[in-house]
Amino acid sequence: MIQERPLPTFSPTAVQLSREEGLALYEDMVLGRTFEDKCAEMYYRGKMFGFVHLYNGQEAVASGVIRGAMRPGVDYVCSTYRDHVHALSAGVPAREVMAELFGKATGCSKGRGGSMHMFSAQHRLLGGYAFVAEGIPVAAGAAFQSKYRREVLGDASADQVTACFFGDGACNNGQFFETLNMAALWKLPLLFVVENNKWAIGMAHERATSDPHIYKKASVFNMAGVEVDGMDVLAVRQVAQTAVARARAGEGPTLIEALTYRFRGHSLADPDELRSKEEKEFWLSRDPIKRLGSYLLEQDLVTSQDLKTIDQKIKQTVEEAVVFAEQSPEPAPSELRRYIFAED
Amino acid sequence: MAETAFFNALRAAIDEEMERDATVFVLGEDVGHYGGSYKVTKNLYQKYGEWRVVDTPIAENSFTGMAVGAAMTGLRPIIEGMNMGFLLLAFNQIANNAGMLRYTSGGNFQIPLVIRGPGGVGRQLGAEHSQRLEAYFQAVPGLKIVACSTPYNAKGLLKSAIRDNNPVLFFEHVLLYNLKEDLPEEEYLLPLDKAELVQTGQDVTILTYSRMRHHVLQALPELRQRGIQPEIIDLLSLRPLDWETISSSVRKTHRVVIVEECMKTGGMGAEITAGVMERLFDELDAPVVRLSSQDIPTPYNGTLERLTVVQPEQIVSTVVDLVGGKI
């Protein structure tokens, strides 16, 4: 096991959190976890195909940023190939994400996208991008568009912020550096959210990156950079709120490095033989969902019955999503060529 | 408009569309303060400001991706590739995102994006600046590809490309920017899926595009002198190809010569030849003939460079042999 990097400390005493906000974050994370566990089950039962990359363990990042700091359906979200949970946090109904994984016509990408290509214009989800780092400049384009509407079209209400999620591996790719440069140069309303889960498929972050502290790379671009405990949804929420406020105020982008961990292999096809037992146990003990649950109970914001009620509700939502996906029609063969061009 | 140079026809197209629609903007290397390396965006920066004529850092893949994101969210970007060869560095964003994303998103997003700029074999510019990219991009689903060849069609096609709701790769030729022509005063647009019948004739159909249109026209007097009346078609649209115009011509002439600057292997000519075989085999009196560039990196030396590209005399001899039954 590689020496663990000290995690940034976060004091929850300063957190202003209402019961409703706490429950909303908890529900969003439970939805992400339950949905992904169901995906694994469905994959092994032969209901979904291709590469399926699950998000277990990283829920605090999507929930903390999107649910904790953004306006789902108004602000933009751009994802990676590990995109199911970003889609859910952005507000895409679980049934539409599940139907997409089943390749059905009712899926959010009409069965054309699959696991790595979740899109929803309605929910301002700019998509999952299968090639590492390619979503980063696309997200910058959405942020540029918001800026353009304000500067050129005189639309004062164009205050949307874009959150761009990507992994540690993307931070060694040219598109990361190129886009950080443009975003800082033009002060784009953009959050670069690195989900540093320590591993590419079988390549440890420390073996791929000369300085593993990704957040420090922001300073080169005269940009704010911050590291955060990505297993603590309240810590993520707080840095994201600061970054969103900065973006909306026209002060430019922020690079957020969330230190997190994926509890499963890279994909469901990955035997996951390289990561040590101790390393996995260390991170499993920091489960963000259990952590938030304990915090909410300690603060007397909720009762254990409240949490159980949510667990049950989400379980039902996900079961219904499966039924919906199973019962949905396949895309019609006559529509094979539909959507190649805008006119179709 | 009086006599207008090719680069100014393109500039007028961009200017008119930017004036008409405030969501249209230009981005690329040196398009703003400098006015574009071939002056296609000259002074537009002064007129429209730095947010509508955006000087980008030298980062092709990323500013192309940025344009894709801007197009997905409602703007209409025009990317200038300072040299279209540089866009090989943006291949991922052009192929995976501009080209495929409407489809993979199940119609959630459209990408109204124009990628334009100089390409083709120039004059001793060396291999990297003398490329025929249509061969690489023609296989990408979801892209439209246009190759303009005169100030008139450059302007009308570019205006249509800017208004189209799909990604359009718009090829200009580095050696045509100073070509001049009288243009109509009134506004006009040309369709992105129609070829241009340049010359009617009955002996042979010559299919060409971009700069090679002019080489074919240089060969025309000599062919006429030898009693051959070729039908010359400038394809203009490389994707989709205008099979209606091509087919009606081949049904008349029964012979086809393709004259292209594209590479021979896997080039446009290869695709057109296959298309003619599939659609018009029974109409042919002779095999389709391809006159293409040589499959080599374009050499710097002027003599060698000339040898890589199809020349008018080669067109004459090939057409004479074909019509005379020697091929």
XYZ file of C-alpha atoms in Angstrom:
671
model
C 0.000 0.000 0.000
C 1.286 3.412 -0.959
C 1.672 5.825 1.932
C -1.649 7.596 2.319
C -1.581 11.308 1.721
C -2.843 13.180 4.777
C -6.465 14.089 4.211
C -7.384 17.724 4.590
C -9.150 18.361 7.860
C -12.600 19.831 7.945
C -14.434 21.067 10.980
C -18.145 20.419 10.704
C -18.856 22.676 13.664
C -19.061 25.694 11.372
C -21.516 23.988 9.045
C -24.912 25.557 8.608
C -27.138 22.674 7.649
C -30.902 22.425 7.936
C -32.725 19.163 8.449
C -34.082 19.375 4.887
C -30.656 19.994 3.382
C -29.187 17.141 5.378
C -31.900 14.746 4.309
C -31.622 15.838 0.681
C -27.887 15.144 0.638
C -28.384 11.823 2.357
C -31.135 10.803 -0.055
C -29.056 11.769 -3.078
C -26.104 9.704 -1.886
C -28.269 6.718 -1.017
C -29.856 6.934 -4.460
C -26.398 6.901 -6.065
C -25.244 3.908 -4.018
C -28.424 1.864 -4.347
C -28.644 2.537 -8.057
C -25.078 1.397 -8.646
C -25.496 -1.756 -6.553
C -28.526 -2.579 -8.655
C -26.476 -1.981 -11.817
C -23.941 -4.560 -10.677
C -26.736 -7.049 -10.093
C -28.309 -6.343 -13.483
C -24.968 -6.540 -15.266
C -24.226 -9.960 -13.814
C -27.750 -11.037 -14.719
C -27.095 -10.096 -18.339
C -29.473 -7.156 -18.475
C -26.852 -4.588 -19.363
C -23.787 -4.817 -21.520
C -20.564 -3.119 -22.452
C -18.365 -1.321 -19.971
C -20.122 -0.281 -16.787
C -18.149 1.895 -14.362
C -19.716 2.271 -10.966
C -19.452 5.207 -8.581
C -19.677 3.452 -5.199
C -17.666 5.341 -2.597
C -17.515 8.619 -4.500
C -21.093 9.748 -3.775
C -20.060 12.661 -1.589
C -18.506 14.372 -4.598
C -21.536 14.373 -6.914
C -23.967 15.085 -4.099
C -21.800 17.683 -2.384
C -21.188 19.652 -5.573
C -24.442 19.293 -7.500
C -26.983 18.953 -4.685
C -25.021 20.922 -2.132
C -23.913 23.930 -4.152
C -25.533 24.057 -7.584
C -28.999 24.502 -9.030
C -29.831 21.192 -10.716
C -31.604 21.781 -14.014
C -30.290 25.346 -14.247
C -26.538 24.976 -13.920
C -24.634 22.629 -16.225
C -23.007 19.340 -15.347
C -20.435 17.579 -17.494
C -19.358 14.075 -16.622
C -17.010 11.243 -17.506
C -17.474 7.569 -18.308
C -18.397 7.079 -14.617
C -21.527 9.125 -15.110
C -24.653 7.412 -13.779
C -24.583 9.147 -10.433
C -23.745 12.563 -11.855
C -26.856 12.136 -14.004
C -28.954 11.201 -10.975
C -27.670 14.131 -8.909
C -28.365 16.433 -11.861
C -31.980 15.318 -11.660
C -32.278 12.769 -14.450
C -34.917 10.286 -13.192
C -33.477 6.935 -12.124
C -35.834 5.142 -14.517
C -34.374 7.049 -17.495
C -30.806 6.247 -16.464
C -31.676 2.580 -15.896
C -33.559 2.391 -19.204
C -30.502 3.805 -20.951
C -28.368 1.085 -19.366
C -30.852 -1.471 -20.664
C -30.527 0.122 -24.112
C -34.175 1.059 -24.266
C -35.948 3.770 -26.250
C -37.035 5.426 -22.998
C -33.451 5.915 -21.820
C -32.135 9.436 -21.375
C -30.068 8.991 -24.579
C -32.782 6.942 -26.320
C -30.697 3.790 -26.097
C -27.982 5.274 -28.322
C -25.580 6.216 -25.549
C -25.280 3.518 -22.928
C -23.387 3.573 -19.660
C -20.731 6.087 -20.687
C -22.953 8.485 -22.646
C -25.748 9.754 -20.421
C -27.242 13.017 -21.695
C -30.174 15.182 -20.782
C -30.679 18.622 -22.258
C -33.631 19.147 -19.917
C -31.465 18.542 -16.866
C -28.512 20.458 -18.287
C -26.459 17.282 -18.294
C -23.892 17.770 -21.048
C -23.050 14.127 -21.140
C -20.810 11.353 -20.147
C -17.542 11.290 -22.110
C -15.857 7.975 -22.640
C -12.381 9.182 -23.548
C -10.459 10.503 -20.591
C -10.384 14.336 -20.385
C -12.458 15.043 -23.507
C -15.379 16.414 -21.512
C -13.224 19.116 -19.934
C -13.156 21.502 -22.925
C -16.808 20.780 -23.675
C -17.704 21.946 -20.165
C -15.623 25.061 -20.760
C -17.752 25.687 -23.850
C -20.928 25.694 -21.771
C -19.305 28.087 -19.305
C -18.148 30.259 -22.195
C -21.727 30.297 -23.432
C -23.003 31.656 -20.089
C -20.359 34.349 -20.160
C -21.196 35.144 -23.810
C -24.875 35.545 -23.008
C -24.039 38.086 -20.364
C -21.316 39.956 -22.235
C -22.626 39.874 -25.797
C -26.353 39.260 -25.593
C -26.851 41.420 -22.501
C -28.697 38.662 -20.670
C -28.111 39.496 -16.998
C -29.883 36.302 -15.914
C -27.222 34.155 -17.584
C -25.473 33.311 -14.336
C -25.220 29.551 -14.836
C -22.198 27.773 -13.491
C -20.827 24.612 -15.061
C -19.361 21.787 -13.010
C -16.953 19.558 -14.859
C -16.165 16.224 -13.238
C -13.154 14.119 -14.151
C -10.679 11.791 -12.560
C -7.055 11.949 -11.499
C -5.988 10.287 -14.745
C -7.412 13.163 -16.793
C -5.056 15.559 -15.046
C -2.106 14.196 -16.976
C -3.796 14.924 -20.300
C -3.241 18.012 -22.415
C -6.881 18.955 -22.513
C -6.801 19.480 -18.747
C -3.950 21.976 -18.924
C -5.195 23.657 -22.093
C -8.662 24.178 -20.691
C -7.488 25.374 -17.278
C -5.492 27.993 -19.119
C -8.432 29.228 -21.205
C -10.889 29.104 -18.306
C -8.622 31.142 -16.030
C -7.675 33.531 -18.816
C -11.319 34.305 -19.578
C -12.628 33.900 -16.003
C -15.204 31.332 -17.039
C -17.881 30.333 -14.502
C -16.557 26.818 -14.131
C -15.773 24.277 -11.429
C -13.121 21.732 -12.307
C -13.919 18.878 -9.958
C -11.219 16.227 -9.847
C -12.406 12.992 -8.333
C -9.035 11.686 -7.281
C -9.844 8.081 -6.474
C -6.142 7.213 -6.584
C -6.335 4.781 -9.437
C -6.725 4.561 -13.181
C -7.637 0.994 -14.222
C -4.455 -0.506 -12.847
C -2.226 2.518 -12.617
C -1.762 4.169 -9.246
C -1.980 7.957 -9.369
C 1.468 8.291 -7.796
C 2.990 6.265 -10.637
C 1.485 8.536 -13.305
C 1.881 12.012 -11.880
C 5.054 13.893 -11.030
C 3.337 15.851 -8.267
C 0.289 13.960 -7.039
C -1.182 17.100 -5.457
C -3.465 17.976 -8.342
C -4.993 21.062 -6.734
C -1.575 22.737 -6.762
C -1.609 22.767 -10.554
C -4.214 25.547 -10.378
C -1.635 28.012 -9.122
C 0.245 27.788 -12.412
C -2.843 29.225 -14.108
C -3.384 31.892 -11.482
C -6.478 30.004 -10.447
C -7.893 29.034 -7.070
C -7.096 25.433 -6.205
C -8.312 23.539 -3.179
C -8.150 19.992 -1.870
C -11.011 18.506 0.015
C -11.905 15.288 1.772
C -14.005 13.693 -0.920
C -15.517 11.241 1.552
C -17.158 14.047 3.500
C -20.157 15.474 1.698
C -20.299 18.514 3.962
C -16.697 19.400 3.278
C -17.262 18.999 -0.467
C -20.412 21.065 -0.240
C -18.600 23.880 1.478
C -15.725 24.189 -0.989
C -18.183 23.866 -3.871
C -20.366 26.649 -2.462
C -17.330 28.916 -2.249
C -16.313 28.018 -5.793
C -19.828 28.546 -7.166
C -20.039 31.955 -5.494
C -16.698 32.884 -7.023
C -17.840 31.708 -10.460
C -21.157 33.566 -10.313
C -19.407 36.729 -9.201
C -17.331 36.645 -12.384
C -14.151 35.822 -10.515
C -13.415 32.734 -12.556
C -12.959 29.009 -12.151
C -11.787 26.860 -9.263
C -9.931 23.574 -9.321
C -11.295 21.297 -6.612
C -9.419 18.115 -5.882
C -11.663 15.739 -3.980
C -9.749 12.868 -2.392
C -12.010 9.898 -2.727
C -12.026 6.214 -3.502
C -13.978 3.797 -5.621
C -15.155 0.837 -3.608
C -15.413 -1.421 -6.649
C -13.073 -2.203 -9.526
C -12.557 0.230 -12.377
C -15.444 -1.360 -14.223
C -17.510 -4.464 -13.693
C -15.090 -6.216 -16.038
C -12.106 -5.370 -13.810
C -10.882 -8.183 -11.516
C -9.491 -5.464 -9.198
C -6.423 -7.412 -8.136
C -3.927 -4.607 -7.656
C -5.382 -2.582 -4.817
C -4.390 -3.895 -1.400
C -6.834 -5.131 1.215
C -5.531 -2.608 3.754
C -5.994 0.243 1.323
C -9.565 -0.774 0.557
C -10.382 -1.231 4.220
C -8.971 2.163 5.110
C -11.268 3.835 2.604
C -14.288 1.611 3.264
C -14.146 2.719 6.877
C -14.689 6.254 5.645
C -17.941 5.524 3.790
C -19.472 8.950 3.060
C -23.053 7.779 3.489
C -22.513 6.275 6.932
C -20.536 9.347 7.880
C -23.296 11.781 6.965
C -25.902 9.567 8.624
C -23.929 9.580 11.888
C -23.430 13.328 11.708
C -27.123 14.011 11.173
C -28.005 11.770 14.113
C -25.341 13.311 16.366
C -26.621 16.776 15.583
C -30.184 15.662 16.322
C -31.202 16.850 12.881
C -32.816 13.506 12.049
C -33.900 10.252 13.657
C -32.727 6.826 12.615
C -36.288 6.246 11.420
C -35.927 9.218 9.035
C -32.887 7.582 7.470
C -34.535 4.166 7.264
C -37.528 5.742 5.565
C -35.235 7.227 2.929
C -33.397 3.932 2.465
C -36.723 2.201 1.864
C -38.032 4.892 -0.460
C -34.882 4.801 -2.584
C -34.908 1.023 -2.716
C -38.393 1.239 -4.132
C -37.420 3.975 -6.599
C -34.612 1.800 -7.937
C -36.831 -1.290 -8.129
C -39.356 0.735 -10.076
C -36.595 1.956 -12.358
C -35.714 -1.656 -13.166
C -39.326 -2.544 -13.894
C -39.660 0.544 -16.082
C -36.459 -0.338 -17.943
C -37.496 -3.962 -18.426
C -40.936 -3.054 -19.675
C -39.766 -0.269 -21.966
C -39.583 -0.879 -25.701
C -36.378 -1.341 -27.659
C -35.586 1.505 -30.064
C -37.412 0.808 -33.337
C -35.128 -0.617 -36.052
C -36.774 1.856 -38.420
C -35.221 4.604 -36.322
C -31.657 3.315 -36.639
C -30.532 6.396 -38.534
C -32.488 8.885 -36.467
C -30.471 11.585 -34.659
C -27.408 11.478 -36.896
C -28.251 14.996 -38.051
C -30.255 17.761 -36.421
C -33.099 17.383 -38.902
C -33.703 13.728 -38.026
C -20.636 43.745 -54.804
C -17.932 44.442 -57.296
C -15.047 42.137 -58.030
C -14.344 40.315 -54.799
C -11.391 38.219 -53.749
C -12.059 34.748 -52.377
C -10.886 35.656 -48.869
C -13.140 38.707 -48.849
C -16.110 36.660 -50.010
C -15.598 34.424 -46.982
C -15.180 37.453 -44.781
C -18.424 38.941 -46.102
C -20.247 35.684 -45.386
C -19.057 35.680 -41.761
C -19.738 39.387 -41.319
C -23.282 39.118 -42.691
C -24.096 36.120 -40.522
C -22.606 37.687 -37.393
C -24.666 40.783 -38.010
C -27.819 38.760 -38.598
C -27.434 36.459 -35.593
C -25.743 37.496 -32.347
C -25.135 33.881 -31.336
C -22.628 33.485 -34.192
C -19.031 33.942 -33.092
C -15.571 33.145 -34.403
C -12.737 31.528 -32.527
C -9.294 30.359 -33.439
C -5.644 31.266 -33.492
C -4.925 34.856 -34.518
C -8.448 35.486 -35.784
C -8.917 38.648 -33.690
C -6.253 41.304 -33.422
C -4.309 39.839 -36.324
C -7.350 39.316 -38.555
C -6.624 35.710 -39.499
C -3.533 34.426 -41.238
C -5.318 34.764 -44.624
C -7.247 37.875 -43.532
C -10.640 36.186 -43.612
C -11.570 37.777 -40.262
C -9.812 41.091 -40.862
C -11.298 43.938 -38.778
C -14.168 41.819 -37.489
C -12.654 42.107 -34.031
C -13.007 45.892 -34.146
C -16.625 45.556 -35.216
C -17.785 42.762 -32.907
C -15.427 42.793 -29.933
C -13.265 40.197 -28.285
C -16.075 37.909 -27.134
C -17.341 37.409 -30.686
C -13.969 37.157 -32.393
C -12.046 35.145 -29.871
C -8.280 34.803 -30.094
C -7.604 31.389 -28.623
C -4.403 29.983 -27.227
C -2.707 27.414 -29.470
C -4.674 24.456 -28.173
C -6.623 22.965 -31.061
C -8.284 19.996 -29.419
C -9.410 22.031 -26.442
C -10.746 25.104 -28.233
C -12.569 22.765 -30.603
C -14.081 21.003 -27.591
C -14.994 24.365 -26.159
C -16.797 25.221 -29.383
C -18.663 21.909 -29.175
C -19.827 22.783 -25.653
C -20.841 26.286 -26.737
C -22.755 24.846 -29.713
C -24.528 22.308 -27.477
C -25.748 25.121 -25.259
C -27.098 27.392 -27.982
C -24.304 29.367 -29.636
C -23.121 29.020 -33.230
C -19.325 28.920 -33.242
C -17.168 29.214 -36.341
C -13.729 27.749 -35.757
C -10.929 28.914 -37.997
C -8.245 26.311 -38.342
C -5.238 28.490 -39.114
C -4.218 25.598 -41.287
C -6.703 22.765 -41.499
C -3.863 20.299 -40.962
C -3.661 21.537 -37.391
C -7.111 20.089 -36.899
C -5.591 16.641 -36.806
C -4.700 17.741 -33.286
C -8.441 18.214 -32.732
C -9.441 14.922 -34.294
C -10.904 13.619 -31.060
C -13.223 16.559 -30.509
C -14.243 16.686 -34.187
C -14.883 12.968 -34.597
C -16.059 11.841 -31.168
C -17.917 14.911 -30.066
C -18.846 17.184 -32.961
C -19.609 14.229 -35.194
C -21.209 11.677 -32.926
C -22.685 13.518 -30.014
C -26.072 14.312 -31.477
C -26.548 10.608 -32.102
C -25.124 9.253 -28.855
C -27.192 11.773 -26.923
C -30.326 10.419 -28.596
C -31.144 13.823 -30.056
C -30.707 15.706 -26.768
C -28.215 18.137 -28.273
C -27.389 19.578 -31.661
C -24.011 20.935 -32.691
C -24.327 23.950 -35.004
C -20.618 24.320 -35.617
C -18.533 25.352 -38.613
C -14.882 24.402 -38.814
C -13.271 26.245 -41.690
C -9.853 27.167 -42.934
C -7.144 26.666 -45.528
C -6.099 23.209 -46.601
C -4.725 21.398 -49.607
C -1.287 21.386 -51.133
C 0.060 24.923 -51.118
C 3.221 26.270 -52.628
C 6.237 24.721 -50.958
C 4.707 24.827 -47.493
C 6.091 21.439 -46.528
C 4.269 18.261 -45.630
C 2.418 19.241 -42.481
C 0.931 22.395 -44.020
C -0.045 20.626 -47.266
C -2.637 18.060 -46.332
C -5.790 16.611 -47.819
C -7.918 16.058 -44.748
C -11.167 15.101 -46.448
C -9.870 11.539 -46.646
C -9.608 11.334 -42.873
C -12.872 13.041 -42.003
C -15.200 11.578 -44.628
C -15.638 8.426 -42.546
C -16.910 10.269 -39.473
C -20.682 9.918 -39.200
C -22.581 13.090 -38.384
C -20.280 15.535 -40.150
C -21.103 17.485 -43.278
C -18.127 18.272 -45.488
C -17.985 21.137 -47.981
C -15.136 22.138 -50.299
C -15.582 25.557 -51.877
C -13.740 26.596 -55.031
C -14.783 30.088 -56.178
C -15.545 33.380 -54.411
C -19.201 32.935 -55.389
C -19.686 29.455 -54.010
C -17.421 30.155 -51.024
C -19.707 32.922 -49.841
C -23.021 31.196 -50.498
C -21.893 27.908 -48.999
C -20.310 29.429 -45.907
C -23.481 31.358 -45.094
C -25.475 28.136 -45.359
C -22.916 26.257 -43.258
C -23.201 28.853 -40.494
C -26.993 28.518 -40.504
C -26.937 24.727 -40.557
C -27.715 23.017 -37.263
C -25.022 20.381 -37.760
C -21.237 20.382 -37.632
C -19.844 21.354 -41.029
C -16.214 20.958 -42.030
C -15.655 23.726 -44.547
C -12.533 23.340 -46.656
C -10.981 26.307 -48.367
C -7.862 25.977 -50.494
C -4.730 27.800 -49.567
C -3.993 28.686 -53.211
C -7.441 30.091 -53.986
C -7.662 32.959 -51.479
C -6.757 35.628 -54.043
C -9.059 34.392 -56.789
C -11.413 37.223 -57.835
C -14.936 37.217 -59.172
C -17.937 39.551 -59.476
C -20.439 38.714 -56.788
C -24.135 39.627 -56.667
C -25.057 42.639 -54.582
C -28.025 40.858 -53.053
C -27.809 38.156 -50.439
C -27.690 34.539 -51.625
C -27.206 31.128 -50.072
C -26.178 27.863 -51.694
C -27.346 24.418 -50.570
C -24.851 22.197 -48.728
C -25.859 19.031 -50.575
C -25.739 20.071 -54.219
C -22.954 19.770 -56.767
C -22.379 22.459 -59.388
C -22.591 21.653 -63.062
C -19.646 23.720 -64.278
C -19.693 22.666 -67.941
C -22.168 20.563 -69.853
C -20.917 17.963 -72.297
C -21.652 14.439 -73.468
C -18.372 12.554 -73.849
C -17.176 12.061 -70.292
C -18.112 13.140 -66.763
C -15.276 14.783 -64.878
C -15.926 14.863 -61.135
C -13.747 17.282 -59.232
C -13.674 19.763 -56.354
C -11.682 22.546 -54.722
C -8.533 23.676 -56.541
C -8.678 20.797 -59.028
C -11.773 22.391 -60.569
C -9.400 25.018 -61.900
C -6.913 22.463 -63.203
C -9.756 20.754 -65.026
C -10.834 24.081 -66.507
C -7.264 24.653 -67.647
C -7.414 21.345 -69.461
C -10.742 22.181 -71.103
C -9.550 24.206 -74.165
C -7.137 21.447 -75.158
C -9.829 18.800 -74.772
C -12.223 20.807 -76.910
C -9.563 21.244 -79.532
C -9.363 17.475 -79.704
C -13.114 17.299 -80.211
C -13.986 16.166 -76.680
C -16.880 17.770 -74.831
C -16.535 16.831 -71.150
C -19.216 17.411 -68.556
C -17.537 18.987 -65.549
C -19.067 18.685 -62.103
C -17.672 20.465 -59.067
C -18.880 18.332 -56.178
C -18.796 21.146 -53.562
C -20.410 18.854 -51.031
C -18.146 15.924 -50.195
C -20.558 14.629 -47.604
C -23.288 14.059 -48.514
C -22.330 13.541 -52.162
C -24.926 14.766 -54.643
C -25.684 11.445 -56.316
C -28.583 12.903 -58.248
C -26.345 15.251 -60.223
C -23.578 12.657 -60.577
C -26.003 9.958 -61.740
C -27.788 12.039 -64.353
C -24.440 12.992 -65.833
C -23.094 9.440 -65.928
C -26.327 8.260 -67.578
C -25.548 10.749 -70.322
C -21.781 10.284 -70.790
C -21.169 6.674 -69.612
C -17.593 7.545 -68.654
C -16.163 8.949 -65.417
C -12.877 10.595 -64.545
C -12.343 11.745 -60.977
C -9.838 14.546 -60.555
C -8.917 15.164 -56.946
C -6.125 16.498 -54.819
C -6.992 13.877 -52.230
C -4.700 10.964 -51.539
C -5.438 7.971 -53.706
C -5.594 5.347 -50.991
C -8.858 5.602 -49.111
C -9.479 9.013 -50.634
C -12.624 10.738 -51.869
C -12.055 9.185 -55.289
C -12.072 5.719 -53.796
C -15.406 6.425 -52.185
C -16.889 7.968 -55.335
C -15.649 5.089 -57.479
C -17.337 2.592 -55.203
C -20.505 4.673 -55.246
C -20.556 4.776 -59.042
C -20.044 1.002 -59.161
C -22.898 0.408 -56.761
C -25.341 2.757 -58.429
C -24.382 3.034 -62.077
C -22.435 -0.054 -63.121
C -24.710 -0.792 -66.074
C -24.264 2.719 -67.390
C -20.483 2.504 -67.640
C -18.716 1.990 -70.972
C -15.314 1.965 -69.279
C -13.831 1.619 -65.810
C -13.920 4.700 -63.583
C -10.571 6.474 -63.682
C -9.057 8.227 -60.693
C -6.539 11.025 -60.967
C -5.415 11.566 -57.397
C -2.434 12.896 -55.514
C 0.413 10.567 -54.803
C 0.368 8.736 -51.492
C 3.378 10.539 -50.106
C 3.984 13.336 -47.613
C 4.057 16.496 -49.738
C 7.712 17.305 -50.452
C 9.091 20.817 -49.985
C 10.955 20.900 -53.301
C 8.831 22.684 -55.911
C 9.409 20.204 -58.727
C 8.667 17.221 -56.544
C 5.675 18.964 -55.053
C 4.206 19.586 -58.509
C 4.617 15.893 -59.307
C 2.524 14.839 -56.325
C -0.530 16.760 -57.527
C -2.606 16.151 -60.667
C -1.673 18.619 -63.435
C -3.784 19.850 -66.390
C -1.711 17.977 -69.012
C -2.288 14.729 -67.118
C -6.022 15.400 -67.172
C -5.889 15.964 -70.946
C -4.036 12.760 -71.719
C -6.164 10.649 -69.397
C -9.456 11.962 -70.763
C -8.252 11.574 -74.356
C -7.265 7.967 -73.700
C -10.554 7.214 -71.956
C -12.780 8.751 -74.604
C -10.642 7.226 -77.354
C -11.149 3.795 -75.865
C -7.536 3.287 -74.863
C -8.470 2.835 -71.216
